[in-house]
């Protein structure tokens, strides 16, 4: 199995190089680093990494802007934010821009490596407490008007998996709970994303919450 490829984006060279070195020691293929948002967008389009590790405070072109541009241009590339800020507004802006997860920089190198692996696998990953914040925001947004029309038809199993995604379970946890394989869970998630015309698990969780699937 080929190594997960990563690009590290941070405006502090010592921190940026240190993170890149740590990830390399954990077996990741660090394709590139970038010091600012503009460089991140340009380089990501060239090297096409599996995961971009993105800082938020990057100067003129913010991490939010870079995240939106990268996820829009490279739908197969996941963005995991690694930021000194744990402010609610920063977290929500990152997720709305397409980030698959959000870690604060107090995370250990082991925690970071595991988060990158999970992000590459398609999971949403947040520092403890931040996942609840995001889901809570989507619950508050659930009363907003939705586009009229008949909803896409999901199979019973796709609905079961979607319900667990809304509760914040990882693919492996869903597989254990529903007594199916991890691959089967991923297949159902990808099928549901296509049917609902969504881009990632965060959007999928929002859809499930809006339709009351986060409670039994």
PDB file of C-alpha atoms in Angstrom:
ATOM      1  CA  UNK A   1       0.000   0.000   0.000  1.00  0.00           C
ATOM      2  CA  UNK A   2       1.416   3.408  -0.992  1.00  0.00           C
ATOM      3  CA  UNK A   3       2.099   5.995   1.688  1.00  0.00           C
ATOM      4  CA  UNK A   4      -0.465   8.733   2.313  1.00  0.00           C
ATOM      5  CA  UNK A   5       0.757  11.913   0.621  1.00  0.00           C
ATOM      6  CA  UNK A   6       0.627  15.192   2.534  1.00  0.00           C
ATOM      7  CA  UNK A   7       1.312  18.889   2.031  1.00  0.00           C
ATOM      8  CA  UNK A   8       1.972  21.129   5.053  1.00  0.00           C
ATOM      9  CA  UNK A   9       0.870  24.781   4.962  1.00  0.00           C
ATOM     10  CA  UNK A  10       2.053  27.154   7.691  1.00  0.00           C
ATOM     11  CA  UNK A  11       3.624  30.607   7.733  1.00  0.00           C
ATOM     12  CA  UNK A  12       6.118  29.745  10.495  1.00  0.00           C
ATOM     13  CA  UNK A  13       9.092  27.945   8.880  1.00  0.00           C
ATOM     14  CA  UNK A  14      10.326  26.204  12.041  1.00  0.00           C
ATOM     15  CA  UNK A  15       6.855  24.858  12.860  1.00  0.00           C
ATOM     16  CA  UNK A  16       6.180  23.965   9.222  1.00  0.00           C
ATOM     17  CA  UNK A  17       9.446  22.045   8.846  1.00  0.00           C
ATOM     18  CA  UNK A  18       8.975  20.349  12.214  1.00  0.00           C
ATOM     19  CA  UNK A  19       5.506  19.076  11.321  1.00  0.00           C
ATOM     20  CA  UNK A  20       6.739  17.879   7.932  1.00  0.00           C
ATOM     21  CA  UNK A  21       9.603  16.029   9.600  1.00  0.00           C
ATOM     22  CA  UNK A  22       7.301  14.410  12.184  1.00  0.00           C
ATOM     23  CA  UNK A  23       4.890  13.247   9.487  1.00  0.00           C
ATOM     24  CA  UNK A  24       7.755  11.803   7.464  1.00  0.00           C
ATOM     25  CA  UNK A  25       8.910   9.860  10.525  1.00  0.00           C
ATOM     26  CA  UNK A  26       5.382   8.447  10.874  1.00  0.00           C
ATOM     27  CA  UNK A  27       5.535   7.063   7.337  1.00  0.00           C
ATOM     28  CA  UNK A  28       3.727   9.778   5.373  1.00  0.00           C
ATOM     29  CA  UNK A  29       4.999  11.047   2.034  1.00  0.00           C
ATOM     30  CA  UNK A  30       5.407  14.804   2.433  1.00  0.00           C
ATOM     31  CA  UNK A  31       5.147  16.075  -1.146  1.00  0.00           C
ATOM     32  CA  UNK A  32       5.553  19.774  -0.418  1.00  0.00           C
ATOM     33  CA  UNK A  33       5.251  22.593   2.080  1.00  0.00           C
ATOM     34  CA  UNK A  34       3.843  26.085   1.553  1.00  0.00           C
ATOM     35  CA  UNK A  35       4.286  29.323   3.537  1.00  0.00           C
ATOM     36  CA  UNK A  36       1.060  31.085   2.542  1.00  0.00           C
ATOM     37  CA  UNK A  37      -2.387  30.610   1.041  1.00  0.00           C
ATOM     38  CA  UNK A  38      -1.516  31.568  -2.529  1.00  0.00           C
ATOM     39  CA  UNK A  39       1.415  29.150  -2.629  1.00  0.00           C
ATOM     40  CA  UNK A  40      -0.731  26.441  -1.030  1.00  0.00           C
ATOM     41  CA  UNK A  41      -3.345  26.694  -3.789  1.00  0.00           C
ATOM     42  CA  UNK A  42      -0.759  26.727  -6.570  1.00  0.00           C
ATOM     43  CA  UNK A  43       1.351  23.876  -5.194  1.00  0.00           C
ATOM     44  CA  UNK A  44      -1.622  21.694  -4.233  1.00  0.00           C
ATOM     45  CA  UNK A  45      -2.888  21.793  -7.824  1.00  0.00           C
ATOM     46  CA  UNK A  46       0.526  20.593  -8.970  1.00  0.00           C
ATOM     47  CA  UNK A  47       1.330  17.833  -6.441  1.00  0.00           C
ATOM     48  CA  UNK A  48      -2.300  16.774  -5.693  1.00  0.00           C
ATOM     49  CA  UNK A  49      -1.745  15.416  -2.149  1.00  0.00           C
ATOM     50  CA  UNK A  50      -4.133  13.099  -0.345  1.00  0.00           C
ATOM     51  CA  UNK A  51      -4.256  15.485   2.630  1.00  0.00           C
ATOM     52  CA  UNK A  52      -3.396  19.162   3.053  1.00  0.00           C
ATOM     53  CA  UNK A  53      -2.518  20.157   6.610  1.00  0.00           C
ATOM     54  CA  UNK A  54      -3.682  23.769   6.705  1.00  0.00           C
ATOM     55  CA  UNK A  55      -3.003  26.624   9.110  1.00  0.00           C
ATOM     56  CA  UNK A  56      -5.677  29.324   9.334  1.00  0.00           C
ATOM     57  CA  UNK A  57      -3.612  32.492   9.802  1.00  0.00           C
ATOM     58  CA  UNK A  58      -1.652  32.824   6.571  1.00  0.00           C
ATOM     59  CA  UNK A  59      -1.689  36.530   5.854  1.00  0.00           C
ATOM     60  CA  UNK A  60      -3.426  38.054   2.849  1.00  0.00           C
ATOM     61  CA  UNK A  61      -4.907  34.792   1.552  1.00  0.00           C
ATOM     62  CA  UNK A  62      -6.324  33.056   4.619  1.00  0.00           C
ATOM     63  CA  UNK A  63      -6.456  29.358   5.343  1.00  0.00           C
ATOM     64  CA  UNK A  64     -10.228  29.496   4.812  1.00  0.00           C
ATOM     65  CA  UNK A  65      -9.793  30.939   1.324  1.00  0.00           C
ATOM     66  CA  UNK A  66      -7.066  28.425   0.485  1.00  0.00           C
ATOM     67  CA  UNK A  67      -9.189  25.554   1.814  1.00  0.00           C
ATOM     68  CA  UNK A  68     -12.171  26.600  -0.307  1.00  0.00           C
ATOM     69  CA  UNK A  69      -9.998  26.886  -3.425  1.00  0.00           C
ATOM     70  CA  UNK A  70      -8.233  23.551  -2.904  1.00  0.00           C
ATOM     71  CA  UNK A  71     -11.336  21.507  -2.096  1.00  0.00           C
ATOM     72  CA  UNK A  72     -13.129  23.109  -5.024  1.00  0.00           C
ATOM     73  CA  UNK A  73     -10.351  22.337  -7.502  1.00  0.00           C
ATOM     74  CA  UNK A  74      -9.285  18.969  -6.062  1.00  0.00           C
ATOM     75  CA  UNK A  75     -12.306  17.031  -4.771  1.00  0.00           C
ATOM     76  CA  UNK A  76     -10.145  13.982  -3.946  1.00  0.00           C
ATOM     77  CA  UNK A  77      -7.840  16.036  -1.700  1.00  0.00           C
ATOM     78  CA  UNK A  78      -8.869  16.369   1.963  1.00  0.00           C
ATOM     79  CA  UNK A  79      -7.999  19.407   4.087  1.00  0.00           C
ATOM     80  CA  UNK A  80      -7.255  18.999   7.793  1.00  0.00           C
ATOM     81  CA  UNK A  81      -6.843  22.278   9.657  1.00  0.00           C
ATOM     82  CA  UNK A  82      -4.053  22.502  12.231  1.00  0.00           C
ATOM     83  CA  UNK A  83      -4.361  25.862  13.946  1.00  0.00           C
ATOM     84  CA  UNK A  84      -3.397  27.640  17.149  1.00  0.00           C
ATOM     85  CA  UNK A  85      -6.951  28.972  17.312  1.00  0.00           C
ATOM     86  CA  UNK A  86      -9.787  26.968  18.786  1.00  0.00           C
ATOM     87  CA  UNK A  87     -12.272  29.827  18.416  1.00  0.00           C
ATOM     88  CA  UNK A  88     -15.734  28.644  17.394  1.00  0.00           C
ATOM     89  CA  UNK A  89     -15.967  31.074  14.488  1.00  0.00           C
ATOM     90  CA  UNK A  90     -12.660  29.855  13.031  1.00  0.00           C
ATOM     91  CA  UNK A  91     -13.737  26.211  13.294  1.00  0.00           C
ATOM     92  CA  UNK A  92     -17.094  26.799  11.624  1.00  0.00           C
ATOM     93  CA  UNK A  93     -15.580  28.914   8.828  1.00  0.00           C
ATOM     94  CA  UNK A  94     -13.048  26.171   8.088  1.00  0.00           C
ATOM     95  CA  UNK A  95     -15.732  23.482   7.916  1.00  0.00           C
ATOM     96  CA  UNK A  96     -17.982  25.623   5.714  1.00  0.00           C
ATOM     97  CA  UNK A  97     -15.002  26.108   3.376  1.00  0.00           C
ATOM     98  CA  UNK A  98     -14.699  22.340   2.984  1.00  0.00           C
ATOM     99  CA  UNK A  99     -12.247  21.227   5.677  1.00  0.00           C
ATOM    100  CA  UNK A 100     -12.686  17.606   6.758  1.00  0.00           C
ATOM    101  CA  UNK A 101     -11.514  18.291  10.302  1.00  0.00           C
ATOM    102  CA  UNK A 102      -9.904  20.703  12.721  1.00  0.00           C
ATOM    103  CA  UNK A 103      -7.100  20.164  15.249  1.00  0.00           C
ATOM    104  CA  UNK A 104      -5.505  22.683  17.563  1.00  0.00           C
ATOM    105  CA  UNK A 105      -1.724  22.829  17.656  1.00  0.00           C
ATOM    106  CA  UNK A 106      -1.563  21.405  21.158  1.00  0.00           C
ATOM    107  CA  UNK A 107      -2.155  17.955  19.615  1.00  0.00           C
ATOM    108  CA  UNK A 108       0.738  15.523  19.985  1.00  0.00           C
ATOM    109  CA  UNK A 109       2.627  14.208  16.962  1.00  0.00           C
ATOM    110  CA  UNK A 110       0.976  10.818  17.482  1.00  0.00           C
ATOM    111  CA  UNK A 111      -2.496  12.399  17.585  1.00  0.00           C
ATOM    112  CA  UNK A 112      -1.694  14.396  14.466  1.00  0.00           C
ATOM    113  CA  UNK A 113      -0.493  11.313  12.576  1.00  0.00           C
ATOM    114  CA  UNK A 114      -3.647   9.406  13.471  1.00  0.00           C
ATOM    115  CA  UNK A 115      -5.798  12.390  12.456  1.00  0.00           C
ATOM    116  CA  UNK A 116      -4.091  12.569   9.048  1.00  0.00           C
ATOM    117  CA  UNK A 117      -4.644   8.831   8.514  1.00  0.00           C
ATOM    118  CA  UNK A 118      -8.328   9.134   9.412  1.00  0.00           C
ATOM    119  CA  UNK A 119      -8.753  12.204   7.232  1.00  0.00           C
ATOM    120  CA  UNK A 120      -7.212  10.386   4.261  1.00  0.00           C
ATOM    121  CA  UNK A 121      -9.633   7.512   4.908  1.00  0.00           C
ATOM    122  CA  UNK A 122     -12.565   9.911   4.672  1.00  0.00           C
ATOM    123  CA  UNK A 123     -13.357  10.421   8.356  1.00  0.00           C
ATOM    124  CA  UNK A 124     -14.074  13.783   9.949  1.00  0.00           C
ATOM    125  CA  UNK A 125     -11.595  14.546  12.736  1.00  0.00           C
ATOM    126  CA  UNK A 126     -11.850  17.224  15.407  1.00  0.00           C
ATOM    127  CA  UNK A 127     -10.057  18.143  18.602  1.00  0.00           C
ATOM    128  CA  UNK A 128     -12.210  17.002  21.525  1.00  0.00           C
ATOM    129  CA  UNK A 129     -15.249  19.259  21.936  1.00  0.00           C
ATOM    130  CA  UNK A 130     -15.151  20.803  18.479  1.00  0.00           C
ATOM    131  CA  UNK A 131     -17.216  18.094  16.763  1.00  0.00           C
ATOM    132  CA  UNK A 132     -20.109  18.858  19.107  1.00  0.00           C
ATOM    133  CA  UNK A 133     -19.762  22.540  18.242  1.00  0.00           C
ATOM    134  CA  UNK A 134     -20.067  21.845  14.514  1.00  0.00           C
ATOM    135  CA  UNK A 135     -23.019  19.493  14.902  1.00  0.00           C
ATOM    136  CA  UNK A 136     -24.694  21.968  17.234  1.00  0.00           C
ATOM    137  CA  UNK A 137     -24.348  24.701  14.634  1.00  0.00           C
ATOM    138  CA  UNK A 138     -25.904  22.477  11.997  1.00  0.00           C
ATOM    139  CA  UNK A 139     -28.824  21.762  14.351  1.00  0.00           C
ATOM    140  CA  UNK A 140     -29.387  25.508  14.678  1.00  0.00           C
ATOM    141  CA  UNK A 141     -29.348  25.764  10.899  1.00  0.00           C
ATOM    142  CA  UNK A 142     -31.830  22.921  10.524  1.00  0.00           C
ATOM    143  CA  UNK A 143     -34.797  25.296  10.544  1.00  0.00           C
ATOM    144  CA  UNK A 144     -33.563  27.085   7.407  1.00  0.00           C
ATOM    145  CA  UNK A 145     -35.666  26.571   4.251  1.00  0.00           C
ATOM    146  CA  UNK A 146     -34.755  23.648   2.014  1.00  0.00           C
ATOM    147  CA  UNK A 147     -35.109  23.364  -1.737  1.00  0.00           C
ATOM    148  CA  UNK A 148     -38.502  22.001  -2.710  1.00  0.00           C
ATOM    149  CA  UNK A 149     -38.701  18.712  -4.569  1.00  0.00           C
ATOM    150  CA  UNK A 150     -38.739  15.006  -3.949  1.00  0.00           C
ATOM    151  CA  UNK A 151     -35.701  13.896  -1.883  1.00  0.00           C
ATOM    152  CA  UNK A 152     -33.299  11.310  -3.335  1.00  0.00           C
ATOM    153  CA  UNK A 153     -34.179   7.713  -2.535  1.00  0.00           C
ATOM    154  CA  UNK A 154     -31.735   6.060  -0.132  1.00  0.00           C
ATOM    155  CA  UNK A 155     -31.682   2.357   0.621  1.00  0.00           C
ATOM    156  CA  UNK A 156     -32.444   1.162   4.135  1.00  0.00           C
ATOM    157  CA  UNK A 157     -28.773   0.374   4.728  1.00  0.00           C
ATOM    158  CA  UNK A 158     -27.635   3.744   3.371  1.00  0.00           C
ATOM    159  CA  UNK A 159     -30.055   5.383   5.808  1.00  0.00           C
ATOM    160  CA  UNK A 160     -28.670   3.280   8.667  1.00  0.00           C
ATOM    161  CA  UNK A 161     -25.120   4.365   7.836  1.00  0.00           C
ATOM    162  CA  UNK A 162     -26.178   8.004   7.406  1.00  0.00           C
ATOM    163  CA  UNK A 163     -27.792   7.952  10.853  1.00  0.00           C
ATOM    164  CA  UNK A 164     -24.494   6.830  12.420  1.00  0.00           C
ATOM    165  CA  UNK A 165     -22.521   9.449  10.489  1.00  0.00           C
ATOM    166  CA  UNK A 166     -24.815  12.094  11.989  1.00  0.00           C
ATOM    167  CA  UNK A 167     -23.905  10.829  15.470  1.00  0.00           C
ATOM    168  CA  UNK A 168     -20.222  11.416  14.756  1.00  0.00           C
ATOM    169  CA  UNK A 169     -19.137   7.776  14.519  1.00  0.00           C
ATOM    170  CA  UNK A 170     -16.096   6.864  12.436  1.00  0.00           C
ATOM    171  CA  UNK A 171     -16.355   4.397   9.560  1.00  0.00           C
ATOM    172  CA  UNK A 172     -14.828   1.638  11.709  1.00  0.00           C
ATOM    173  CA  UNK A 173     -17.222   2.332  14.579  1.00  0.00           C
ATOM    174  CA  UNK A 174     -20.155   2.225  12.155  1.00  0.00           C
ATOM    175  CA  UNK A 175     -18.900  -1.065  10.730  1.00  0.00           C
ATOM    176  CA  UNK A 176     -18.726  -2.588  14.221  1.00  0.00           C
ATOM    177  CA  UNK A 177     -22.157  -1.294  15.226  1.00  0.00           C
ATOM    178  CA  UNK A 178     -23.917  -2.467  12.052  1.00  0.00           C
ATOM    179  CA  UNK A 179     -21.855  -5.669  11.801  1.00  0.00           C
ATOM    180  CA  UNK A 180     -20.648  -4.950   8.278  1.00  0.00           C
ATOM    181  CA  UNK A 181     -17.190  -4.433   6.811  1.00  0.00           C
ATOM    182  CA  UNK A 182     -15.340  -1.129   6.846  1.00  0.00           C
ATOM    183  CA  UNK A 183     -15.277  -1.212   3.032  1.00  0.00           C
ATOM    184  CA  UNK A 184     -19.052  -1.687   2.904  1.00  0.00           C
ATOM    185  CA  UNK A 185     -19.521   1.379   5.096  1.00  0.00           C
ATOM    186  CA  UNK A 186     -17.289   3.425   2.785  1.00  0.00           C
ATOM    187  CA  UNK A 187     -19.222   2.208  -0.259  1.00  0.00           C
ATOM    188  CA  UNK A 188     -22.528   3.251   1.314  1.00  0.00           C
ATOM    189  CA  UNK A 189     -21.091   6.650   2.302  1.00  0.00           C
ATOM    190  CA  UNK A 190     -19.798   7.319  -1.216  1.00  0.00           C
ATOM    191  CA  UNK A 191     -23.089   6.187  -2.756  1.00  0.00           C
ATOM    192  CA  UNK A 192     -25.058   8.472  -0.428  1.00  0.00           C
ATOM    193  CA  UNK A 193     -22.755  11.423  -1.173  1.00  0.00           C
ATOM    194  CA  UNK A 194     -23.382  10.953  -4.892  1.00  0.00           C
ATOM    195  CA  UNK A 195     -27.157  10.657  -4.481  1.00  0.00           C
ATOM    196  CA  UNK A 196     -27.371  13.738  -2.283  1.00  0.00           C
ATOM    197  CA  UNK A 197     -24.797  15.663  -4.346  1.00  0.00           C
ATOM    198  CA  UNK A 198     -22.698  16.385  -1.264  1.00  0.00           C
ATOM    199  CA  UNK A 199     -18.918  16.585  -0.970  1.00  0.00           C
ATOM    200  CA  UNK A 200     -17.843  15.232   2.420  1.00  0.00           C
ATOM    201  CA  UNK A 201     -18.955  13.682   5.714  1.00  0.00           C
ATOM    202  CA  UNK A 202     -19.515  17.045   7.371  1.00  0.00           C
ATOM    203  CA  UNK A 203     -22.087  17.986   4.740  1.00  0.00           C
ATOM    204  CA  UNK A 204     -23.528  14.490   5.075  1.00  0.00           C
ATOM    205  CA  UNK A 205     -23.900  14.930   8.837  1.00  0.00           C
ATOM    206  CA  UNK A 206     -25.631  18.261   8.302  1.00  0.00           C
ATOM    207  CA  UNK A 207     -28.102  16.667   5.884  1.00  0.00           C
ATOM    208  CA  UNK A 208     -28.840  13.881   8.365  1.00  0.00           C
ATOM    209  CA  UNK A 209     -29.414  16.314  11.223  1.00  0.00           C
ATOM    210  CA  UNK A 210     -31.670  18.505   9.087  1.00  0.00           C
ATOM    211  CA  UNK A 211     -33.773  15.426   8.353  1.00  0.00           C
ATOM    212  CA  UNK A 212     -33.905  14.220  11.958  1.00  0.00           C
ATOM    213  CA  UNK A 213     -31.617  11.214  11.490  1.00  0.00           C
ATOM    214  CA  UNK A 214     -29.255  12.010  14.374  1.00  0.00           C
ATOM    215  CA  UNK A 215     -31.627  10.525  16.956  1.00  0.00           C
ATOM    216  CA  UNK A 216     -33.060   7.027  17.211  1.00  0.00           C
TER     217      UNK A 216
END
